[in-house]
Amino acid sequence: MHAIRVSRTGDPSVLEYVSVDRPRPGKGEALVRIEAIGVNYIDVYHRTGLYKLPLPFTPGQEAAGVVEEVGPEVEGLKGGDRVGYTMTPGSYAEHAVVPAWKLVPLPPALETRLAAALLLQGMTAHYLVTSVYPLKPGDRVLVHAAAGGVGGLLVQMAKQRGARVFGTASTPKLDLVRDLGADHVIDYTAAPEFDAEVLRLTGGAGVNVVYDSVGRTTFDRSLEALSVRGYLALFGQSSGPVPPLEPSRLAVKGNFLTRPSLAHYAQTREELLWRAREVFEAAQSGALRVRIDREIPLREAAEAHRLLESRKTTGKLLLVP
Ligand code: NDP
Protein backbone atom coordinates (compact mmCIF):
# COMPACT_ATOMS: atom_id res chain seq x y z
CA MET A 1 0.00 0.00 0.00
CA HIS A 2 0.98 3.65 -0.22
CA ALA A 3 1.44 5.96 2.75
CA ILE A 4 3.09 9.22 3.68
CA ARG A 5 6.24 8.71 5.72
CA VAL A 6 8.16 11.24 7.84
CA SER A 7 11.77 10.13 8.43
CA ARG A 8 13.00 13.46 9.77
CA THR A 9 11.02 16.45 11.05
CA GLY A 10 11.00 19.69 9.09
CA ASP A 11 9.19 21.65 6.38
CA PRO A 12 6.43 20.08 4.21
CA SER A 13 9.01 18.47 1.90
CA VAL A 14 9.68 15.81 4.58
CA LEU A 15 6.25 14.29 3.77
CA GLU A 16 7.29 11.45 1.43
CA TYR A 17 4.89 9.22 -0.53
CA VAL A 18 6.22 5.68 -0.18
CA SER A 19 5.24 2.00 -0.58
CA VAL A 20 4.98 0.09 2.70
CA ASP A 21 3.59 -3.25 3.87
CA ARG A 22 -0.09 -3.31 4.67
CA PRO A 23 -0.48 -3.68 8.48
CA ARG A 24 -2.45 -6.55 10.08
CA PRO A 25 -4.93 -5.95 12.91
CA GLY A 26 -4.01 -7.38 16.33
CA LYS A 27 -6.21 -8.08 19.34
CA GLY A 28 -8.99 -5.51 19.67
CA GLU A 29 -8.08 -3.82 16.37
CA ALA A 30 -9.48 -3.50 12.86
CA LEU A 31 -7.95 -2.80 9.45
CA VAL A 32 -9.65 0.09 7.66
CA ARG A 33 -9.43 0.80 3.92
CA ILE A 34 -9.25 4.56 3.90
CA GLU A 35 -11.38 6.59 1.49
CA ALA A 36 -10.84 10.12 2.86
CA ILE A 37 -8.34 11.60 5.30
CA GLY A 38 -8.87 14.72 7.40
CA VAL A 39 -5.95 17.16 7.57
CA ASN A 40 -5.59 18.88 10.95
CA TYR A 41 -3.24 21.42 12.39
CA ILE A 42 -1.87 18.82 14.80
CA ASP A 43 -0.40 17.05 11.74
CA VAL A 44 1.77 20.15 11.22
CA TYR A 45 2.95 20.05 14.87
CA HIS A 46 3.93 16.38 14.41
CA ARG A 47 5.70 17.07 11.11
CA THR A 48 7.75 19.98 12.50
CA GLY A 49 8.57 18.12 15.73
CA LEU A 50 6.77 20.64 17.97
CA TYR A 51 4.82 17.59 19.24
CA LYS A 52 7.20 14.61 19.32
CA LEU A 53 6.48 11.24 17.68
CA PRO A 54 9.10 8.48 17.33
CA LEU A 55 10.64 8.52 13.82
CA PRO A 56 9.81 7.32 11.23
CA PHE A 57 6.04 7.79 11.39
CA THR A 58 3.00 8.13 9.19
CA PRO A 59 1.18 11.34 10.13
CA GLY A 60 -2.56 11.96 10.32
CA GLN A 61 -5.13 11.53 13.09
CA GLU A 62 -8.41 11.21 11.20
CA ALA A 63 -9.98 9.24 8.36
CA ALA A 64 -13.09 7.44 7.17
CA GLY A 65 -13.52 4.32 5.07
CA VAL A 66 -14.51 0.66 5.19
CA VAL A 67 -13.50 -2.13 7.60
CA GLU A 68 -11.56 -4.82 5.71
CA GLU A 69 -10.55 -7.16 8.50
CA VAL A 70 -11.04 -7.43 12.25
CA GLY A 71 -8.55 -8.86 14.72
CA PRO A 72 -9.29 -11.24 17.63
CA GLU A 73 -11.67 -10.15 20.41
CA VAL A 74 -13.46 -7.50 18.38
CA GLU A 75 -17.22 -7.48 18.82
CA GLY A 76 -19.94 -5.62 16.94
CA LEU A 77 -17.79 -4.86 13.91
CA LYS A 78 -17.34 -6.74 10.63
CA GLY A 79 -15.80 -6.43 7.19
CA GLY A 80 -17.71 -3.99 4.98
CA ASP A 81 -18.82 -1.68 7.85
CA ARG A 82 -18.42 2.04 7.07
CA VAL A 83 -16.52 3.80 9.84
CA GLY A 84 -14.72 6.99 10.77
CA TYR A 85 -12.10 7.57 13.45
CA THR A 86 -9.74 10.03 15.06
CA MET A 87 -7.13 10.14 17.87
CA THR A 88 -5.01 7.35 16.31
CA PRO A 89 -1.85 8.27 14.38
CA GLY A 90 -1.13 7.02 10.85
CA SER A 91 -4.12 8.05 8.73
CA TYR A 92 -2.11 9.48 5.79
CA ALA A 93 -2.25 6.03 4.14
CA GLU A 94 -4.38 3.71 2.04
CA HIS A 95 -4.99 1.41 5.02
CA ALA A 96 -4.65 1.81 8.78
CA VAL A 97 -4.99 -0.38 11.84
CA VAL A 98 -7.19 1.25 14.48
CA PRO A 99 -8.33 0.18 17.97
CA ALA A 100 -11.89 -1.04 17.44
CA TRP A 101 -13.30 1.08 20.29
CA LYS A 102 -12.31 4.25 18.42
CA LEU A 103 -14.21 3.34 15.24
CA VAL A 104 -17.46 5.26 14.88
CA PRO A 105 -20.12 3.64 12.65
CA LEU A 106 -21.24 6.02 9.90
CA PRO A 107 -24.96 6.64 9.44
CA PRO A 108 -26.02 5.19 6.05
CA ALA A 109 -26.86 8.59 4.56
CA LEU A 110 -23.65 10.30 5.72
CA GLU A 111 -21.06 10.73 2.98
CA THR A 112 -17.68 9.24 3.84
CA ARG A 113 -15.88 12.46 2.96
CA LEU A 114 -18.14 14.49 5.22
CA ALA A 115 -17.38 12.11 8.09
CA ALA A 116 -13.63 12.48 7.52
CA ALA A 117 -14.07 16.25 7.46
CA LEU A 118 -16.10 16.42 10.62
CA LEU A 119 -15.05 13.95 13.28
CA LEU A 120 -11.99 15.62 14.80
CA GLN A 121 -12.88 19.27 14.32
CA GLY A 122 -16.60 18.72 14.99
CA MET A 123 -16.04 16.80 18.22
CA THR A 124 -13.49 19.43 19.29
CA ALA A 125 -15.97 22.26 18.82
CA HIS A 126 -18.58 20.09 20.57
CA TYR A 127 -16.50 19.41 23.72
CA LEU A 128 -15.53 23.08 23.94
CA VAL A 129 -19.14 24.35 23.90
CA THR A 130 -20.71 21.51 25.91
CA SER A 131 -18.06 20.50 28.45
CA VAL A 132 -15.09 22.91 28.78
CA TYR A 133 -17.28 25.97 29.14
CA PRO A 134 -20.91 24.85 28.67
CA LEU A 135 -22.49 27.75 26.80
CA LYS A 136 -25.79 29.28 27.93
CA PRO A 137 -28.08 31.68 26.06
CA GLY A 138 -26.74 35.20 26.42
CA ASP A 139 -23.09 34.22 27.00
CA ARG A 140 -20.56 36.39 25.20
CA VAL A 141 -18.02 34.25 23.32
CA LEU A 142 -14.83 35.09 21.45
CA VAL A 143 -13.74 32.58 18.77
CA HIS A 144 -10.33 33.02 17.14
CA ALA A 145 -9.52 31.79 13.60
CA ALA A 146 -13.29 31.75 13.12
CA ALA A 147 -13.05 30.93 9.40
CA GLY A 148 -10.86 27.88 10.10
CA GLY A 149 -11.85 24.25 10.52
CA VAL A 150 -12.63 24.18 14.23
CA GLY A 151 -13.36 27.92 14.37
CA GLY A 152 -16.12 27.83 11.73
CA LEU A 153 -17.88 25.00 13.56
CA LEU A 154 -17.48 26.75 16.92
CA VAL A 155 -19.16 29.91 15.63
CA GLN A 156 -22.18 27.92 14.45
CA MET A 157 -22.46 25.80 17.61
CA ALA A 158 -22.16 28.87 19.83
CA LYS A 159 -24.92 30.66 17.90
CA GLN A 160 -27.16 27.58 18.16
CA ARG A 161 -26.76 27.75 21.94
CA GLY A 162 -27.93 31.35 22.01
CA ALA A 163 -24.54 32.98 22.60
CA ARG A 164 -23.44 36.37 21.30
CA VAL A 165 -20.45 35.52 19.13
CA PHE A 166 -17.35 37.60 18.39
CA GLY A 167 -15.27 36.01 15.63
CA THR A 168 -11.74 36.94 14.57
CA ALA A 169 -9.97 36.13 11.31
CA SER A 170 -7.40 37.57 8.92
CA THR A 171 -8.57 40.16 6.39
CA PRO A 172 -9.66 38.00 3.39
CA LYS A 173 -11.81 35.73 5.56
CA LEU A 174 -14.04 38.27 7.35
CA ASP A 175 -17.09 37.85 5.09
CA LEU A 176 -17.06 34.13 5.66
CA VAL A 177 -17.11 34.60 9.44
CA ARG A 178 -20.12 36.92 9.08
CA ASP A 179 -21.80 34.38 6.83
CA LEU A 180 -21.32 31.67 9.46
CA GLY A 181 -23.44 33.75 11.82
CA ALA A 182 -21.01 35.66 14.04
CA ASP A 183 -22.60 38.78 15.56
CA HIS A 184 -19.33 40.73 15.49
CA VAL A 185 -16.45 40.13 13.07
CA ILE A 186 -13.00 41.40 14.00
CA ASP A 187 -9.84 41.48 11.89
CA TYR A 188 -7.13 40.44 14.37
CA THR A 189 -4.39 41.32 11.90
CA ALA A 190 -5.36 45.02 11.82
CA ALA A 191 -5.83 47.91 14.23
CA PRO A 192 -7.65 48.42 16.53
CA GLU A 193 -6.53 45.33 18.43
CA PHE A 194 -9.19 42.66 18.96
CA ASP A 195 -9.27 43.00 22.78
CA ALA A 196 -9.96 46.74 22.53
CA GLU A 197 -12.77 46.00 20.03
CA VAL A 198 -14.31 43.34 22.28
CA LEU A 199 -14.22 45.65 25.31
CA ARG A 200 -15.72 48.51 23.29
CA LEU A 201 -18.51 46.32 21.91
CA THR A 202 -19.36 44.93 25.37
CA GLY A 203 -19.27 48.27 27.18
CA GLY A 204 -16.11 47.19 29.03
CA ALA A 205 -17.63 43.93 30.34
CA GLY A 206 -15.60 41.53 28.17
CA VAL A 207 -16.53 38.00 27.14
CA ASN A 208 -17.43 35.01 29.34
CA VAL A 209 -15.18 32.69 27.35
CA VAL A 210 -12.44 32.86 24.73
CA TYR A 211 -11.84 29.75 22.61
CA ASP A 212 -8.23 30.42 21.56
CA SER A 213 -6.51 28.08 19.09
CA VAL A 214 -3.97 30.62 17.83
CA GLY A 215 -1.73 30.80 20.91
CA ARG A 216 1.35 32.97 20.89
CA THR A 217 -0.01 35.99 18.98
CA THR A 218 -3.43 36.10 20.67
CA PHE A 219 -3.01 34.76 24.21
CA ASP A 220 -2.24 38.01 26.09
CA ARG A 221 -5.04 39.94 24.45
CA SER A 222 -7.43 37.03 24.94
CA LEU A 223 -6.89 37.43 28.69
CA GLU A 224 -7.56 41.17 28.37
CA ALA A 225 -10.83 40.48 26.51
CA LEU A 226 -12.24 38.28 29.32
CA SER A 227 -14.92 39.32 31.79
CA VAL A 228 -14.52 38.99 35.54
CA ARG A 229 -14.52 35.19 36.21
CA GLY A 230 -14.26 34.56 32.45
CA TYR A 231 -12.72 31.38 31.02
CA LEU A 232 -9.80 31.13 28.62
CA ALA A 233 -9.81 27.80 26.78
CA LEU A 234 -6.43 27.64 25.05
CA PHE A 235 -6.77 24.62 22.76
CA GLY A 236 -4.14 25.18 20.07
CA GLN A 237 -1.13 27.15 18.96
CA SER A 238 -1.27 27.77 15.20
CA SER A 239 0.94 30.86 15.67
CA GLY A 240 3.36 29.15 18.09
CA PRO A 241 3.48 28.10 21.76
CA VAL A 242 2.52 30.53 24.53
CA PRO A 243 5.43 31.51 26.83
CA PRO A 244 5.27 30.57 30.54
CA LEU A 245 2.61 32.37 32.54
CA GLU A 246 2.72 33.86 36.03
CA PRO A 247 -0.48 32.56 37.76
CA SER A 248 -1.12 35.90 39.44
CA ARG A 249 -2.06 37.28 36.03
CA LEU A 250 -5.31 35.36 36.44
CA ALA A 251 -5.95 37.16 39.73
CA VAL A 252 -6.64 40.49 38.04
CA LYS A 253 -10.18 39.36 37.13
CA GLY A 254 -10.42 35.95 38.81
CA ASN A 255 -10.06 34.18 35.46
CA PHE A 256 -9.86 30.48 34.64
CA LEU A 257 -7.36 28.98 32.22
CA THR A 258 -7.54 25.49 30.73
CA ARG A 259 -5.49 23.71 28.06
CA PRO A 260 -7.70 20.83 26.90
CA SER A 261 -7.36 18.15 24.21
CA LEU A 262 -10.03 16.07 22.51
CA ALA A 263 -8.57 12.94 24.12
CA HIS A 264 -9.55 14.32 27.55
CA TYR A 265 -13.14 14.73 26.39
CA ALA A 266 -13.59 11.45 24.47
CA GLN A 267 -12.16 9.09 27.07
CA THR A 268 -14.74 6.34 26.79
CA ARG A 269 -16.60 4.76 23.87
CA GLU A 270 -19.83 6.15 25.28
CA GLU A 271 -18.51 9.72 25.30
CA LEU A 272 -16.99 9.34 21.84
CA LEU A 273 -20.24 8.02 20.32
CA TRP A 274 -22.31 10.73 22.04
CA ARG A 275 -20.20 13.53 20.57
CA ALA A 276 -19.96 11.89 17.13
CA ARG A 277 -23.72 11.31 17.00
CA GLU A 278 -24.57 14.90 17.90
CA VAL A 279 -22.12 16.27 15.37
CA PHE A 280 -23.23 13.93 12.56
CA GLU A 281 -26.91 14.68 13.24
CA ALA A 282 -26.28 18.42 13.16
CA ALA A 283 -24.48 18.12 9.81
CA GLN A 284 -27.15 15.85 8.32
CA SER A 285 -30.01 18.11 9.40
CA GLY A 286 -28.28 21.15 7.91
CA ALA A 287 -27.90 22.80 11.35
CA LEU A 288 -24.12 22.62 10.92
CA ARG A 289 -22.55 23.70 7.65
CA VAL A 290 -19.26 21.92 6.97
CA ARG A 291 -17.05 23.71 4.52
CA ILE A 292 -14.61 21.48 2.64
CA ASP A 293 -11.94 23.84 1.32
CA ARG A 294 -10.54 21.31 -1.13
CA GLU A 295 -9.61 17.68 -1.69
CA ILE A 296 -6.02 16.85 -2.54
CA PRO A 297 -4.49 13.52 -3.63
CA LEU A 298 -2.68 11.75 -0.78
CA ARG A 299 0.63 11.84 -2.67
CA GLU A 300 0.43 15.68 -2.53
CA ALA A 301 0.16 15.87 1.26
CA ALA A 302 3.02 18.39 1.32
CA GLU A 303 0.88 20.84 -0.66
CA ALA A 304 -1.94 20.45 1.88
CA HIS A 305 0.46 21.40 4.70
CA ARG A 306 1.78 24.40 2.74
CA LEU A 307 -1.76 25.69 2.26
CA LEU A 308 -2.72 25.19 5.92
CA GLU A 309 0.40 26.86 7.32
CA SER A 310 0.25 29.79 4.95
CA ARG A 311 -3.30 30.58 6.14
CA LYS A 312 -4.73 30.03 2.66
CA THR A 313 -7.53 27.70 3.75
CA THR A 314 -11.02 28.20 5.12
CA GLY A 315 -12.73 25.14 6.55
CA LYS A 316 -11.44 21.61 6.01
CA LEU A 317 -8.70 20.09 3.86
CA LEU A 318 -9.08 16.45 2.84
CA LEU A 319 -6.55 14.03 1.38
CA VAL A 320 -7.83 11.30 -0.91
CA PRO A 321 -5.81 8.06 -1.38
P1 NDP B 1 -7.48 25.99 10.97
O1 NDP B 1 -8.31 25.64 9.79
O2 NDP B 1 -8.12 26.81 12.02
O3 NDP B 1 -6.16 26.67 10.45
C1 NDP B 1 -5.40 27.47 11.27
C2 NDP B 1 -5.82 28.95 11.18
O4 NDP B 1 -5.20 29.63 12.24
C3 NDP B 1 -5.36 29.63 9.92
O5 NDP B 1 -6.21 29.43 8.80
C4 NDP B 1 -5.32 31.07 10.37
O6 NDP B 1 -6.58 31.71 10.19
C5 NDP B 1 -5.05 30.97 11.88
N1 NDP B 1 -3.71 31.48 12.21
C6 NDP B 1 -3.43 32.54 12.99
N2 NDP B 1 -2.12 32.75 13.08
C7 NDP B 1 -1.54 31.80 12.31
C8 NDP B 1 -0.18 31.51 12.00
N3 NDP B 1 0.83 32.25 12.47
N4 NDP B 1 0.09 30.47 11.19
C9 NDP B 1 -0.90 29.70 10.71
N5 NDP B 1 -2.22 29.93 10.97
C10 NDP B 1 -2.53 30.97 11.77
O7 NDP B 1 -6.88 24.63 11.59
P2 NDP B 1 -7.64 23.52 12.46
O8 NDP B 1 -9.09 23.80 12.48
O9 NDP B 1 -7.15 22.18 12.01
O10 NDP B 1 -7.04 23.74 13.90
C11 NDP B 1 -7.21 24.98 14.57
C12 NDP B 1 -6.47 24.96 15.87
O11 NDP B 1 -7.16 24.13 16.79
C13 NDP B 1 -5.05 24.44 15.81
O12 NDP B 1 -4.27 25.24 16.67
C14 NDP B 1 -5.17 23.04 16.35
O13 NDP B 1 -4.00 22.58 16.92
C15 NDP B 1 -6.26 23.22 17.37
N6 NDP B 1 -6.97 21.99 17.69
C16 NDP B 1 -6.95 21.57 18.99
C17 NDP B 1 -7.63 20.47 19.38
C18 NDP B 1 -7.69 20.12 20.82
O14 NDP B 1 -8.46 19.23 21.22
N7 NDP B 1 -6.91 20.75 21.67
C19 NDP B 1 -8.33 19.62 18.41
C20 NDP B 1 -8.36 20.19 17.08
C21 NDP B 1 -7.67 21.31 16.75
P3 NDP B 1 -6.58 33.31 9.86
O15 NDP B 1 -5.97 33.43 8.49
O16 NDP B 1 -8.00 33.71 9.92
O17 NDP B 1 -5.74 33.94 10.92
XYZ file of C-alpha atoms and ligand atoms in Angstrom:
369
model
C 0.000 0.000 0.000
C 0.985 3.655 -0.217
C 1.443 5.965 2.747
C 3.090 9.222 3.682
C 6.240 8.706 5.723
C 8.161 11.240 7.841
C 11.769 10.125 8.432
C 12.999 13.459 9.774
C 11.021 16.450 11.050
C 11.003 19.686 9.086
C 9.188 21.649 6.380
C 6.426 20.085 4.206
C 9.008 18.471 1.900
C 9.676 15.809 4.578
C 6.251 14.293 3.769
C 7.288 11.452 1.425
C 4.892 9.224 -0.533
C 6.216 5.682 -0.180
C 5.242 2.003 -0.581
C 4.975 0.089 2.702
C 3.590 -3.248 3.871
C -0.086 -3.310 4.672
C -0.477 -3.681 8.478
C -2.450 -6.547 10.082
C -4.927 -5.953 12.913
C -4.013 -7.378 16.326
C -6.212 -8.080 19.337
C -8.992 -5.514 19.667
C -8.084 -3.818 16.372
C -9.476 -3.502 12.861
C -7.948 -2.805 9.448
C -9.645 0.095 7.658
C -9.431 0.801 3.918
C -9.254 4.557 3.896
C -11.379 6.588 1.486
C -10.843 10.118 2.855
C -8.340 11.600 5.303
C -8.871 14.723 7.405
C -5.945 17.160 7.567
C -5.593 18.880 10.953
C -3.237 21.423 12.389
C -1.873 18.816 14.796
C -0.399 17.047 11.737
C 1.771 20.151 11.221
C 2.952 20.054 14.869
C 3.931 16.382 14.408
C 5.704 17.068 11.114
C 7.745 19.976 12.503
C 8.566 18.118 15.729
C 6.766 20.637 17.973
C 4.818 17.585 19.237
C 7.204 14.612 19.318
C 6.478 11.241 17.676
C 9.101 8.482 17.335
C 10.644 8.518 13.821
C 9.810 7.319 11.229
C 6.037 7.786 11.393
C 2.996 8.134 9.188
C 1.181 11.341 10.132
C -2.556 11.963 10.319
C -5.130 11.530 13.089
C -8.406 11.209 11.204
C -9.981 9.241 8.358
C -13.089 7.443 7.175
C -13.518 4.320 5.074
C -14.514 0.663 5.194
C -13.502 -2.125 7.605
C -11.565 -4.823 5.715
C -10.545 -7.161 8.501
C -11.042 -7.432 12.246
C -8.546 -8.858 14.722
C -9.292 -11.236 17.629
C -11.666 -10.153 20.412
C -13.462 -7.501 18.383
C -17.218 -7.478 18.822
C -19.935 -5.617 16.942
C -17.789 -4.857 13.908
C -17.342 -6.741 10.631
C -15.803 -6.433 7.191
C -17.714 -3.987 4.982
C -18.817 -1.678 7.846
C -18.417 2.037 7.069
C -16.524 3.803 9.836
C -14.720 6.992 10.772
C -12.101 7.571 13.446
C -9.742 10.027 15.058
C -7.132 10.144 17.872
C -5.012 7.353 16.313
C -1.850 8.269 14.384
C -1.135 7.021 10.853
C -4.124 8.045 8.730
C -2.113 9.478 5.789
C -2.249 6.034 4.141
C -4.383 3.714 2.041
C -4.988 1.411 5.023
C -4.652 1.808 8.782
C -4.991 -0.385 11.845
C -7.186 1.246 14.477
C -8.331 0.181 17.973
C -11.891 -1.037 17.436
C -13.300 1.085 20.292
C -12.311 4.249 18.421
C -14.211 3.338 15.235
C -17.460 5.264 14.882
C -20.119 3.639 12.654
C -21.236 6.025 9.904
C -24.962 6.638 9.441
C -26.024 5.186 6.052
C -26.860 8.586 4.565
C -23.655 10.296 5.718
C -21.064 10.727 2.981
C -17.683 9.237 3.841
C -15.879 12.461 2.957
C -18.137 14.488 5.218
C -17.378 12.106 8.095
C -13.634 12.483 7.522
C -14.073 16.254 7.459
C -16.105 16.418 10.619
C -15.048 13.954 13.283
C -11.985 15.618 14.801
C -12.876 19.272 14.318
C -16.601 18.720 14.994
C -16.039 16.803 18.223
C -13.495 19.426 19.289
C -15.966 22.264 18.825
C -18.577 20.090 20.573
C -16.501 19.415 23.719
C -15.534 23.084 23.936
C -19.139 24.351 23.903
C -20.709 21.507 25.913
C -18.064 20.503 28.450
C -15.094 22.912 28.782
C -17.282 25.968 29.140
C -20.914 24.851 28.670
C -22.494 27.748 26.800
C -25.786 29.283 27.926
C -28.076 31.677 26.061
C -26.742 35.200 26.422
C -23.092 34.219 27.005
C -20.559 36.388 25.203
C -18.024 34.248 23.319
C -14.834 35.092 21.450
C -13.741 32.579 18.768
C -10.327 33.020 17.137
C -9.518 31.786 13.602
C -13.285 31.749 13.117
C -13.049 30.928 9.403
C -10.861 27.882 10.098
C -11.847 24.252 10.516
C -12.630 24.180 14.235
C -13.364 27.924 14.366
C -16.120 27.827 11.730
C -17.879 25.000 13.559
C -17.479 26.754 16.924
C -19.159 29.910 15.632
C -22.175 27.916 14.449
C -22.463 25.797 17.606
C -22.162 28.866 19.831
C -24.923 30.661 17.904
C -27.161 27.583 18.162
C -26.757 27.746 21.942
C -27.927 31.346 22.015
C -24.544 32.983 22.597
C -23.437 36.374 21.301
C -20.449 35.519 19.127
C -17.355 37.603 18.394
C -15.268 36.009 15.631
C -11.740 36.945 14.573
C -9.973 36.126 11.310
C -7.405 37.568 8.916
C -8.571 40.156 6.391
C -9.661 38.004 3.390
C -11.814 35.728 5.560
C -14.036 38.269 7.346
C -17.090 37.853 5.092
C -17.055 34.126 5.656
C -17.110 34.597 9.443
C -20.120 36.919 9.076
C -21.795 34.383 6.831
C -21.316 31.665 9.461
C -23.441 33.748 11.820
C -21.007 35.664 14.041
C -22.598 38.782 15.558
C -19.331 40.733 15.489
C -16.453 40.126 13.072
C -12.996 41.401 13.999
C -9.836 41.483 11.886
C -7.135 40.444 14.368
C -4.390 41.321 11.905
C -5.358 45.015 11.823
C -5.828 47.906 14.233
C -7.651 48.423 16.530
C -6.528 45.327 18.433
C -9.191 42.656 18.962
C -9.269 43.000 22.777
C -9.964 46.737 22.527
C -12.766 46.002 20.027
C -14.311 43.343 22.283
C -14.225 45.653 25.309
C -15.717 48.510 23.292
C -18.514 46.323 21.910
C -19.363 44.926 25.366
C -19.270 48.274 27.179
C -16.112 47.186 29.029
C -17.628 43.930 30.343
C -15.601 41.531 28.168
C -16.533 37.996 27.144
C -17.430 35.014 29.337
C -15.185 32.695 27.345
C -12.441 32.856 24.731
C -11.836 29.754 22.607
C -8.225 30.422 21.564
C -6.506 28.080 19.092
C -3.969 30.621 17.826
C -1.733 30.797 20.906
C 1.351 32.967 20.894
C -0.007 35.988 18.982
C -3.431 36.095 20.668
C -3.012 34.762 24.214
C -2.243 38.006 26.089
C -5.036 39.944 24.452
C -7.430 37.029 24.939
C -6.891 37.431 28.694
C -7.556 41.168 28.372
C -10.828 40.479 26.510
C -12.241 38.281 29.324
C -14.921 39.317 31.786
C -14.515 38.986 35.539
C -14.519 35.195 36.209
C -14.265 34.565 32.450
C -12.720 31.380 31.018
C -9.804 31.132 28.619
C -9.805 27.802 26.782
C -6.432 27.638 25.053
C -6.771 24.620 22.761
C -4.143 25.177 20.069
C -1.128 27.152 18.960
C -1.267 27.769 15.200
C 0.941 30.857 15.665
C 3.358 29.148 18.094
C 3.477 28.104 21.762
C 2.518 30.532 24.532
C 5.427 31.506 26.833
C 5.275 30.570 30.542
C 2.606 32.369 32.538
C 2.720 33.864 36.032
C -0.477 32.557 37.756
C -1.118 35.896 39.443
C -2.062 37.283 36.032
C -5.308 35.358 36.437
C -5.949 37.156 39.734
C -6.645 40.494 38.037
C -10.176 39.357 37.128
C -10.425 35.947 38.807
C -10.065 34.181 35.465
C -9.862 30.483 34.642
C -7.361 28.980 32.224
C -7.544 25.492 30.731
C -5.490 23.712 28.058
C -7.700 20.827 26.895
C -7.356 18.146 24.206
C -10.028 16.075 22.510
C -8.571 12.939 24.121
C -9.552 14.318 27.552
C -13.143 14.731 26.388
C -13.593 11.448 24.470
C -12.161 9.093 27.068
C -14.740 6.337 26.787
C -16.599 4.764 23.866
C -19.834 6.154 25.276
C -18.512 9.718 25.302
C -16.992 9.343 21.839
C -20.236 8.020 20.319
C -22.311 10.725 22.038
C -20.199 13.525 20.568
C -19.960 11.891 17.126
C -23.722 11.309 17.001
C -24.573 14.903 17.905
C -22.115 16.269 15.365
C -23.230 13.928 12.560
C -26.909 14.675 13.240
C -26.279 18.423 13.155
C -24.481 18.120 9.808
C -27.150 15.849 8.316
C -30.011 18.108 9.401
C -28.279 21.152 7.914
C -27.898 22.799 11.348
C -24.120 22.621 10.916
C -22.547 23.698 7.649
C -19.260 21.919 6.971
C -17.050 23.707 4.516
C -14.609 21.480 2.640
C -11.940 23.842 1.316
C -10.538 21.313 -1.129
C -9.613 17.683 -1.692
C -6.025 16.845 -2.536
C -4.488 13.516 -3.633
C -2.676 11.752 -0.776
C 0.628 11.841 -2.674
C 0.433 15.680 -2.535
C 0.159 15.870 1.265
C 3.017 18.387 1.325
C 0.884 20.839 -0.661
C -1.938 20.452 1.884
C 0.457 21.399 4.702
C 1.781 24.403 2.742
C -1.762 25.686 2.261
C -2.721 25.193 5.918
C 0.396 26.855 7.321
C 0.246 29.794 4.947
C -3.304 30.582 6.140
C -4.725 30.035 2.659
C -7.526 27.699 3.745
C -11.017 28.199 5.124
C -12.731 25.139 6.547
C -11.443 21.612 6.015
C -8.696 20.092 3.864
C -9.084 16.454 2.835
C -6.547 14.032 1.380
C -7.828 11.299 -0.910
C -5.815 8.055 -1.381
P -7.480 25.990 10.967
O -8.311 25.640 9.788
O -8.116 26.806 12.021
O -6.156 26.668 10.451
C -5.397 27.471 11.271
C -5.823 28.947 11.178
O -5.200 29.634 12.239
C -5.358 29.632 9.917
O -6.214 29.429 8.801
C -5.319 31.071 10.372
O -6.581 31.712 10.186
C -5.053 30.973 11.877
N -3.708 31.478 12.207
C -3.434 32.540 12.987
N -2.120 32.752 13.076
C -1.537 31.799 12.314
C -0.177 31.510 11.996
N 0.834 32.249 12.471
N 0.091 30.466 11.189
C -0.904 29.697 10.706
N -2.216 29.931 10.972
C -2.528 30.973 11.770
O -6.881 24.625 11.587
P -7.639 23.523 12.456
O -9.094 23.800 12.480
O -7.148 22.183 12.009
O -7.037 23.740 13.899
C -7.210 24.985 14.567
C -6.475 24.956 15.866
O -7.165 24.126 16.786
C -5.049 24.435 15.812
O -4.266 25.244 16.670
C -5.174 23.039 16.353
O -3.997 22.576 16.921
C -6.259 23.219 17.372
N -6.973 21.985 17.693
C -6.947 21.570 18.990
C -7.632 20.467 19.376
C -7.690 20.117 20.825
O -8.462 19.233 21.218
N -6.912 20.755 21.669
C -8.331 19.616 18.406
C -8.355 20.189 17.076
C -7.667 21.312 16.749
P -6.584 33.309 9.858
O -5.969 33.433 8.488
O -8.004 33.713 9.916
O -5.740 33.935 10.921
